[in-house]
């Protein structure tokens, strides 16, 4: 299905209105999102922004401790910068939340951020949430057309789950934003690569696509530096590159495919790893071993959480499937429609994307750009389905896949339904005429 072509002035107006709508929607949602104890931790550790500016990398603050092991620091920096801009310094921060204490005890012990500090810390998350929706809108608009793009915006603006999860002062919103940005640059890189391979220009002319692949890698590294789960998308992007070269580039010879794949993966991997390390002084002393420590600590912490929150543990597959089906396809989707309805719409959208990829491989026209975003988020979505804990934020990527595929499915039905009805009506008339 061909994407709609919209003239540049109208595109700018529509894009601007969408951005304003999403900014208004998500900033307005800030006071309506219930406070969650983890926000206290992220806000408390936003002091690492001041530590980054004032302390050397050899400072004890950057040694091996709970805060340096549990998550990378980019989200903390974002909160720190935002509260600084809004007039809050490190001396006004709360203490970390104690989940073993009651709400009243935490409040009495200054573990609860003030309402003003909480709002200030949530503002950048709401802005990033709006920017995420805006970039996805542009991706769908240029890939599938205005109808699916507008439907996505409506679903994104009316999704209460997203308006709760993405405005919290936590790592979800920055991670999702940088993953979306990584997908955006990856799409541009693939387009440049397709043009290069089609025109059979000299190898040196591929430098623009290399640059865009590196930008995709930097954004992916920042996603991982916001919340470590974001690094999982790197494996998906590497597979996309291999598939593009070895299955969808018939004009290139085998040697060139191998050379290009090694070159692109190397550029991308360096672009992921370098910002991930440079932005976190904890990693300077021994990057690889300390990244390994962070990964091991994350697994250890998951075990502690399972033991500490047995009521949130999903024990069996028979319990997991119906529970997650109801949550991901209904409870966490806008308007809370029946799960089977969203499931069918998502399935239609996903099948349509695959068909468009196959059509593109034959005609080299209208590359399905939205599929790139779906594939980048896919490993995080699968990890969410496999999680032993039923915590709503763990299903963010799964919900986002639904949010991308469902409007494509709806748009496909709306575009094809008139033709189907006409065929049915024509056959009915022919049947009546014969009788």
Short mmCIF file of C-alpha atoms in Angstrom, two decimals:
data_model
loop_
_atom_site.label_atom_id
_atom_site.label_comp_id
_atom_site.label_asym_id
_atom_site.label_seq_id
_atom_site.Cartn_x
_atom_site.Cartn_y
_atom_site.Cartn_z
CA UNK A 1 0.00 0.00 0.00
CA UNK A 2 1.49 3.31 -1.06
CA UNK A 3 2.01 6.11 1.42
CA UNK A 4 0.23 9.38 0.91
CA UNK A 5 2.31 12.22 -0.46
CA UNK A 6 1.68 15.48 1.38
CA UNK A 7 3.10 18.81 0.21
CA UNK A 8 5.76 20.30 2.46
CA UNK A 9 3.81 23.32 3.84
CA UNK A 10 0.87 21.15 4.90
CA UNK A 11 3.24 18.56 6.34
CA UNK A 12 4.91 21.21 8.50
CA UNK A 13 1.55 22.53 9.72
CA UNK A 14 0.22 19.06 10.54
CA UNK A 15 3.49 18.07 12.25
CA UNK A 16 3.51 21.26 14.31
CA UNK A 17 -0.10 20.77 15.42
CA UNK A 18 0.61 17.16 16.40
CA UNK A 19 3.63 18.19 18.48
CA UNK A 20 1.62 20.92 20.25
CA UNK A 21 -1.22 18.47 20.93
CA UNK A 22 1.10 15.84 22.39
CA UNK A 23 3.03 18.38 24.50
CA UNK A 24 -0.25 19.73 25.89
CA UNK A 25 -1.60 16.22 26.53
CA UNK A 26 1.44 14.82 28.33
CA UNK A 27 2.38 17.92 30.34
CA UNK A 28 -1.26 18.15 31.43
CA UNK A 29 -1.04 14.50 32.54
CA UNK A 30 1.82 15.16 35.00
CA UNK A 31 -0.28 15.84 38.14
CA UNK A 32 -2.67 12.98 37.31
CA UNK A 33 -0.04 10.23 37.36
CA UNK A 34 0.03 8.52 40.78
CA UNK A 35 3.35 8.79 42.61
CA UNK A 36 5.46 5.63 42.51
CA UNK A 37 8.20 4.90 45.04
CA UNK A 38 10.88 4.33 42.39
CA UNK A 39 10.51 7.98 41.37
CA UNK A 40 11.95 8.88 44.77
CA UNK A 41 15.09 6.89 43.90
CA UNK A 42 15.54 8.50 40.48
CA UNK A 43 15.01 12.00 41.87
CA UNK A 44 17.32 11.36 44.85
CA UNK A 45 20.07 10.08 42.56
CA UNK A 46 19.69 13.01 40.17
CA UNK A 47 22.40 14.44 42.45
CA UNK A 48 24.72 12.55 40.10
CA UNK A 49 24.27 15.46 37.69
CA UNK A 50 26.02 17.76 40.18
CA UNK A 51 28.51 15.00 40.98
CA UNK A 52 29.33 14.69 37.27
CA UNK A 53 30.05 18.43 37.10
CA UNK A 54 31.90 18.76 40.41
CA UNK A 55 33.60 15.44 41.19
CA UNK A 56 36.41 13.65 39.30
CA UNK A 57 35.87 10.15 37.95
CA UNK A 58 38.05 8.85 40.81
CA UNK A 59 35.58 10.18 43.39
CA UNK A 60 34.06 7.59 45.80
CA UNK A 61 30.67 8.52 44.35
CA UNK A 62 31.73 6.74 41.14
CA UNK A 63 32.95 3.61 42.90
CA UNK A 64 31.07 0.31 42.96
CA UNK A 65 27.86 0.86 44.94
CA UNK A 66 24.14 0.22 44.67
CA UNK A 67 23.40 3.36 42.64
CA UNK A 68 26.20 2.89 40.11
CA UNK A 69 25.28 -0.77 39.61
CA UNK A 70 21.49 -0.63 39.46
CA UNK A 71 21.07 1.67 36.44
CA UNK A 72 23.18 3.93 34.17
CA UNK A 73 22.98 7.67 34.87
CA UNK A 74 21.44 9.45 31.84
CA UNK A 75 17.92 9.58 33.30
CA UNK A 76 19.40 11.03 36.50
CA UNK A 77 21.21 13.67 34.46
CA UNK A 78 17.99 14.58 32.65
CA UNK A 79 16.13 15.00 35.94
CA UNK A 80 19.05 16.95 37.42
CA UNK A 81 19.24 19.35 34.48
CA UNK A 82 15.46 19.86 34.49
CA UNK A 83 15.21 20.62 38.20
CA UNK A 84 18.24 22.94 38.00
CA UNK A 85 16.52 24.90 35.24
CA UNK A 86 13.40 25.10 37.41
CA UNK A 87 15.32 26.29 40.48
CA UNK A 88 15.92 23.10 42.51
CA UNK A 89 19.44 22.30 43.71
CA UNK A 90 20.85 19.10 45.21
CA UNK A 91 20.23 20.26 48.79
CA UNK A 92 16.47 20.17 48.15
CA UNK A 93 16.39 16.51 47.16
CA UNK A 94 14.51 13.82 49.05
CA UNK A 95 15.99 10.68 50.59
CA UNK A 96 15.45 7.36 48.78
CA UNK A 97 12.12 5.60 49.28
CA UNK A 98 12.01 2.61 51.65
CA UNK A 99 9.55 0.01 50.37
CA UNK A 100 9.55 -1.71 53.77
CA UNK A 101 8.03 1.43 55.32
CA UNK A 102 4.51 2.82 55.04
CA UNK A 103 3.71 5.88 52.97
CA UNK A 104 3.38 7.93 56.16
CA UNK A 105 6.76 6.73 57.47
CA UNK A 106 8.46 7.55 54.17
CA UNK A 107 6.88 11.00 54.14
CA UNK A 108 7.99 11.62 57.74
CA UNK A 109 11.57 10.59 56.87
CA UNK A 110 11.73 12.99 53.89
CA UNK A 111 11.73 10.09 51.43
CA UNK A 112 8.88 11.68 49.49
CA UNK A 113 9.83 14.47 47.06
CA UNK A 114 7.84 17.66 47.46
CA UNK A 115 5.00 18.19 45.00
CA UNK A 116 6.93 20.99 43.28
CA UNK A 117 10.11 18.90 43.01
CA UNK A 118 8.14 15.93 41.71
CA UNK A 119 6.45 18.08 39.08
CA UNK A 120 9.78 19.63 38.03
CA UNK A 121 11.34 16.17 37.71
CA UNK A 122 8.44 14.92 35.61
CA UNK A 123 8.44 17.80 33.13
CA UNK A 124 11.33 16.45 30.98
CA UNK A 125 9.68 13.02 30.93
CA UNK A 126 6.43 14.50 29.60
CA UNK A 127 8.36 16.45 26.95
CA UNK A 128 10.28 13.33 25.88
CA UNK A 129 7.00 11.36 25.76
CA UNK A 130 5.51 13.99 23.45
CA UNK A 131 8.62 14.01 21.24
CA UNK A 132 8.52 10.20 21.07
CA UNK A 133 4.92 10.25 19.85
CA UNK A 134 5.77 13.00 17.37
CA UNK A 135 8.70 11.10 15.84
CA UNK A 136 6.60 7.92 15.55
CA UNK A 137 3.87 10.00 13.89
CA UNK A 138 6.40 11.21 11.30
CA UNK A 139 7.67 7.67 10.71
CA UNK A 140 4.15 6.30 10.12
CA UNK A 141 3.17 9.37 8.08
CA UNK A 142 6.07 8.92 5.67
CA UNK A 143 5.73 5.15 5.58
CA UNK A 144 2.02 4.36 5.56
CA UNK A 145 0.20 7.65 5.16
CA UNK A 146 -1.81 10.31 6.92
CA UNK A 147 -4.73 8.11 8.04
CA UNK A 148 -2.62 5.62 10.02
CA UNK A 149 -0.46 8.46 11.40
CA UNK A 150 -3.46 10.42 12.69
CA UNK A 151 -4.99 7.25 14.17
CA UNK A 152 -1.71 6.62 16.00
CA UNK A 153 -1.73 10.15 17.45
CA UNK A 154 -5.29 9.70 18.70
CA UNK A 155 -4.43 6.38 20.36
CA UNK A 156 -1.23 7.84 21.82
CA UNK A 157 -3.00 10.92 23.17
CA UNK A 158 -5.83 8.92 24.77
CA UNK A 159 -3.78 6.09 26.26
CA UNK A 160 -4.03 6.45 30.05
CA UNK A 161 -1.35 3.79 30.62
CA UNK A 162 1.18 5.80 28.60
CA UNK A 163 0.15 9.07 30.25
CA UNK A 164 0.87 7.48 33.63
CA UNK A 165 4.03 5.54 32.74
CA UNK A 166 5.81 8.03 30.49
CA UNK A 167 5.44 11.12 32.71
CA UNK A 168 6.88 9.48 35.82
CA UNK A 169 10.37 10.60 36.81
CA UNK A 170 11.86 7.24 35.84
CA UNK A 171 13.87 5.67 33.03
CA UNK A 172 11.04 4.56 30.74
CA UNK A 173 10.43 7.83 28.89
CA UNK A 174 14.11 8.62 28.09
CA UNK A 175 14.75 5.03 27.02
CA UNK A 176 11.74 4.96 24.70
CA UNK A 177 12.61 8.37 23.25
CA UNK A 178 16.19 7.40 22.42
CA UNK A 179 15.07 4.05 20.96
CA UNK A 180 12.60 5.90 18.75
CA UNK A 181 15.33 8.36 17.74
CA UNK A 182 17.66 5.44 17.01
CA UNK A 183 14.97 3.92 14.78
CA UNK A 184 14.48 7.24 13.00
CA UNK A 185 18.19 7.54 12.14
CA UNK A 186 18.27 3.86 11.19
CA UNK A 187 15.42 4.44 8.72
CA UNK A 188 17.32 7.36 7.18
CA UNK A 189 20.47 5.22 7.01
CA UNK A 190 18.61 2.39 5.27
CA UNK A 191 17.10 4.81 2.76
CA UNK A 192 20.54 6.22 1.95
CA UNK A 193 21.93 2.71 1.66
CA UNK A 194 19.12 1.71 -0.73
CA UNK A 195 19.82 4.74 -2.92
CA UNK A 196 23.54 3.95 -2.88
CA UNK A 197 23.05 0.27 -3.81
CA UNK A 198 20.49 1.11 -6.51
CA UNK A 199 22.71 3.68 -8.21
CA UNK A 200 25.82 1.49 -7.90
CA UNK A 201 27.95 4.49 -6.97
CA UNK A 202 31.53 4.04 -5.71
CA UNK A 203 31.98 2.62 -2.23
CA UNK A 204 33.19 5.92 -0.79
CA UNK A 205 29.80 7.47 -1.55
CA UNK A 206 28.22 5.32 1.18
CA UNK A 207 29.70 7.64 3.81
CA UNK A 208 26.36 9.38 4.38
CA UNK A 209 24.68 6.11 5.32
CA UNK A 210 27.64 5.28 7.61
CA UNK A 211 27.14 8.60 9.36
CA UNK A 212 23.42 7.92 9.85
CA UNK A 213 24.14 4.40 11.14
CA UNK A 214 26.50 5.98 13.68
CA UNK A 215 23.78 8.42 14.80
CA UNK A 216 21.44 5.46 15.24
CA UNK A 217 24.11 3.80 17.36
CA UNK A 218 24.64 6.89 19.53
CA UNK A 219 20.90 7.12 20.19
CA UNK A 220 20.78 3.40 21.02
CA UNK A 221 23.70 3.85 23.42
CA UNK A 222 21.88 6.73 25.12
CA UNK A 223 18.77 4.52 25.40
CA UNK A 224 20.87 1.94 27.23
CA UNK A 225 22.46 4.67 29.33
CA UNK A 226 18.96 5.81 30.34
CA UNK A 227 17.82 2.32 31.31
CA UNK A 228 20.09 -0.64 30.67
CA UNK A 229 17.35 -2.67 28.96
CA UNK A 230 17.64 -0.27 26.02
CA UNK A 231 20.89 -1.93 24.93
CA UNK A 232 18.87 -4.97 23.85
CA UNK A 233 17.77 -3.04 20.77
CA UNK A 234 21.36 -3.09 19.51
CA UNK A 235 21.10 -6.81 18.69
CA UNK A 236 17.90 -6.20 16.75
CA UNK A 237 19.50 -3.37 14.75
CA UNK A 238 22.50 -5.58 13.92
CA UNK A 239 20.11 -8.26 12.59
CA UNK A 240 18.30 -5.63 10.52
CA UNK A 241 21.62 -4.64 8.92
CA UNK A 242 22.51 -8.27 8.14
CA UNK A 243 19.05 -8.91 6.67
CA UNK A 244 19.23 -5.75 4.57
CA UNK A 245 22.58 -6.75 3.10
CA UNK A 246 22.23 -10.51 2.66
CA UNK A 247 18.52 -10.90 1.86
CA UNK A 248 17.40 -7.59 0.40
CA UNK A 249 20.42 -6.37 -1.61
CA UNK A 250 20.58 -8.66 -4.66
CA UNK A 251 22.58 -6.13 -6.69
CA UNK A 252 25.60 -6.42 -4.38
CA UNK A 253 28.14 -9.23 -4.74
CA UNK A 254 28.97 -11.49 -1.79
CA UNK A 255 32.35 -9.92 -1.02
CA UNK A 256 30.88 -6.43 -0.94
CA UNK A 257 28.05 -7.62 1.32
CA UNK A 258 30.54 -9.07 3.79
CA UNK A 259 32.72 -5.95 3.69
CA UNK A 260 29.75 -3.63 4.13
CA UNK A 261 28.22 -5.67 6.96
CA UNK A 262 31.48 -5.74 8.91
CA UNK A 263 31.98 -2.02 8.35
CA UNK A 264 28.43 -0.99 9.32
CA UNK A 265 28.24 -3.28 12.37
CA UNK A 266 31.63 -2.01 13.57
CA UNK A 267 30.58 1.63 13.14
CA UNK A 268 27.25 0.97 14.84
CA UNK A 269 28.76 -1.01 17.75
CA UNK A 270 31.38 1.68 18.44
CA UNK A 271 28.67 4.34 18.28
CA UNK A 272 26.63 2.44 20.89
CA UNK A 273 29.45 1.60 23.27
CA UNK A 274 31.38 4.89 23.28
CA UNK A 275 28.57 7.19 24.55
CA UNK A 276 27.40 4.48 26.95
CA UNK A 277 30.87 4.50 28.54
CA UNK A 278 31.80 8.18 28.19
CA UNK A 279 28.66 9.40 29.92
CA UNK A 280 29.19 7.12 32.95
CA UNK A 281 32.44 7.70 34.92
CA UNK A 282 31.78 4.50 36.91
CA UNK A 283 32.82 2.57 33.79
CA UNK A 284 36.09 4.40 33.16
CA UNK A 285 38.31 2.18 35.33
CA UNK A 286 37.36 -1.08 33.59
CA UNK A 287 34.55 -0.69 31.05
CA UNK A 288 33.89 -4.30 30.08
CA UNK A 289 34.13 -5.82 33.56
CA UNK A 290 31.97 -3.10 35.08
CA UNK A 291 29.33 -3.43 32.37
CA UNK A 292 29.35 -7.13 33.25
CA UNK A 293 28.91 -6.24 36.92
CA UNK A 294 25.90 -4.08 36.06
CA UNK A 295 24.32 -6.93 34.08
CA UNK A 296 24.92 -9.42 36.90
CA UNK A 297 23.56 -6.98 39.47
CA UNK A 298 20.42 -6.50 37.39
CA UNK A 299 19.80 -10.26 37.49
CA UNK A 300 20.48 -10.31 41.23
CA UNK A 301 18.12 -7.41 41.78
CA UNK A 302 15.40 -9.18 39.80
CA UNK A 303 15.72 -12.12 42.20
CA UNK A 304 15.43 -9.79 45.18
CA UNK A 305 12.33 -8.18 43.67
CA UNK A 306 10.70 -11.56 43.05
CA UNK A 307 11.32 -12.52 46.68
CA UNK A 308 10.21 -9.12 47.97
CA UNK A 309 7.01 -8.87 45.92
CA UNK A 310 5.59 -12.42 45.76
CA UNK A 311 2.09 -11.08 45.01
CA UNK A 312 3.40 -9.64 41.71
CA UNK A 313 5.10 -12.87 40.63
CA UNK A 314 3.66 -14.63 37.55
CA UNK A 315 4.16 -18.29 38.42
CA UNK A 316 2.98 -20.42 35.50
CA UNK A 317 2.49 -20.21 31.74
CA UNK A 318 -1.23 -20.92 32.15
CA UNK A 319 -1.43 -17.88 34.42
CA UNK A 320 0.84 -15.71 32.27
CA UNK A 321 -0.88 -16.01 28.87
CA UNK A 322 -4.44 -14.90 29.78
CA UNK A 323 -3.17 -12.28 32.25
CA UNK A 324 -0.75 -10.59 29.85
CA UNK A 325 -3.16 -10.93 26.93
CA UNK A 326 -5.80 -9.00 28.89
CA UNK A 327 -3.32 -6.39 30.12
CA UNK A 328 -1.28 -5.72 26.98
CA UNK A 329 -4.17 -5.90 24.51
CA UNK A 330 -6.89 -4.20 26.57
CA UNK A 331 -6.05 -2.77 30.00
CA UNK A 332 -2.97 -0.88 28.79
CA UNK A 333 -4.53 0.19 25.48
CA UNK A 334 -6.73 3.28 24.95
CA UNK A 335 -10.48 3.00 25.51
CA UNK A 336 -10.01 -0.52 27.02
CA UNK A 337 -11.70 -2.25 24.08
CA UNK A 338 -11.93 -6.07 24.10
CA UNK A 339 -8.47 -7.64 23.95
CA UNK A 340 -9.41 -9.86 21.02
CA UNK A 341 -10.31 -6.78 18.94
CA UNK A 342 -6.95 -5.09 19.48
CA UNK A 343 -5.22 -8.43 18.95
CA UNK A 344 -6.86 -8.78 15.52
CA UNK A 345 -6.08 -5.17 14.57
CA UNK A 346 -2.44 -5.56 15.63
CA UNK A 347 -2.23 -8.83 13.69
CA UNK A 348 -3.66 -7.22 10.55
CA UNK A 349 -1.21 -4.33 10.89
CA UNK A 350 1.77 -6.66 11.40
CA UNK A 351 0.82 -8.86 8.43
CA UNK A 352 0.40 -5.75 6.31
CA UNK A 353 3.91 -4.59 7.24
CA UNK A 354 5.38 -7.97 6.28
CA UNK A 355 3.50 -7.95 2.96
CA UNK A 356 4.78 -4.45 2.24
CA UNK A 357 8.34 -5.60 2.92
CA UNK A 358 7.90 -8.45 0.43
CA UNK A 359 6.36 -6.07 -2.12
CA UNK A 360 9.23 -3.64 -1.65
CA UNK A 361 11.74 -6.43 -2.21
CA UNK A 362 10.14 -7.02 -5.62
CA UNK A 363 9.48 -3.46 -6.74
CA UNK A 364 11.97 -1.42 -4.66
CA UNK A 365 9.17 1.11 -4.10
CA UNK A 366 7.78 2.37 -0.75
CA UNK A 367 10.07 0.82 1.87
CA UNK A 368 7.97 0.00 5.01
CA UNK A 369 9.74 2.34 7.42
CA UNK A 370 7.41 1.55 10.34
CA UNK A 371 8.65 -2.05 10.29
CA UNK A 372 12.10 -0.84 11.34
CA UNK A 373 10.67 0.72 14.51
CA UNK A 374 8.68 -2.45 15.24
CA UNK A 375 11.80 -4.62 14.90
CA UNK A 376 13.90 -2.31 17.10
CA UNK A 377 11.33 -2.54 19.91
CA UNK A 378 10.67 -6.27 19.43
CA UNK A 379 13.42 -7.71 21.71
CA UNK A 380 12.33 -5.45 24.58
CA UNK A 381 8.71 -6.46 24.01
CA UNK A 382 9.63 -10.16 24.09
CA UNK A 383 11.63 -9.60 27.28
CA UNK A 384 8.55 -7.97 28.80
CA UNK A 385 6.41 -11.00 27.97
CA UNK A 386 9.04 -13.23 29.63
CA UNK A 387 9.33 -11.17 32.83
CA UNK A 388 8.51 -13.02 36.06
CA UNK A 389 7.00 -9.84 37.56
CA UNK A 390 3.67 -8.33 36.61
CA UNK A 391 4.78 -4.69 36.79
CA UNK A 392 3.01 -2.49 34.29
CA UNK A 393 6.10 -0.57 33.18
CA UNK A 394 7.76 -3.81 32.03
CA UNK A 395 5.23 -4.02 29.19
CA UNK A 396 5.90 -0.57 27.73
CA UNK A 397 7.58 -1.88 24.57
CA UNK A 398 4.86 -4.51 24.08
CA UNK A 399 2.18 -1.82 24.31
CA UNK A 400 4.11 0.43 21.92
CA UNK A 401 4.22 -2.36 19.32
CA UNK A 402 0.44 -2.60 19.60
CA UNK A 403 0.16 1.18 19.36
CA UNK A 404 2.12 1.16 16.08
CA UNK A 405 0.52 -1.89 14.44
CA UNK A 406 -3.12 -1.29 15.48
CA UNK A 407 -3.58 2.03 13.60
CA UNK A 408 -1.97 0.48 10.52
CA UNK A 409 -4.46 -2.37 10.79
CA UNK A 410 -7.37 0.06 11.20
CA UNK A 411 -6.18 2.19 8.27
CA UNK A 412 -5.82 -0.89 6.09
CA UNK A 413 -9.38 -1.99 6.89
CA UNK A 414 -10.78 1.49 6.28
CA UNK A 415 -9.01 1.72 2.92
CA UNK A 416 -9.94 -1.77 1.72
CA UNK A 417 -13.42 -2.06 3.23
CA UNK A 418 -15.21 0.00 0.52
CA UNK A 419 -13.72 -2.22 -2.19
CA UNK A 420 -14.71 -5.37 -0.31
CA UNK A 421 -18.26 -4.09 0.21
CA UNK A 422 -18.51 -3.14 -3.48
CA UNK A 423 -17.45 -6.65 -4.50
CA UNK A 424 -19.99 -8.20 -2.12
CA UNK A 425 -22.71 -5.89 -3.40
CA UNK A 426 -21.77 -6.62 -7.03
CA UNK A 427 -21.91 -10.38 -6.46
CA UNK A 428 -25.25 -10.02 -4.68
CA UNK A 429 -26.67 -8.09 -7.65
CA UNK A 430 -25.33 -10.70 -10.08
CA UNK A 431 -26.92 -13.45 -8.00
CA UNK A 432 -30.27 -11.65 -7.95
CA UNK A 433 -30.08 -11.04 -11.71
CA UNK A 434 -29.56 -14.76 -12.38
CA UNK A 435 -32.68 -15.56 -10.36
#
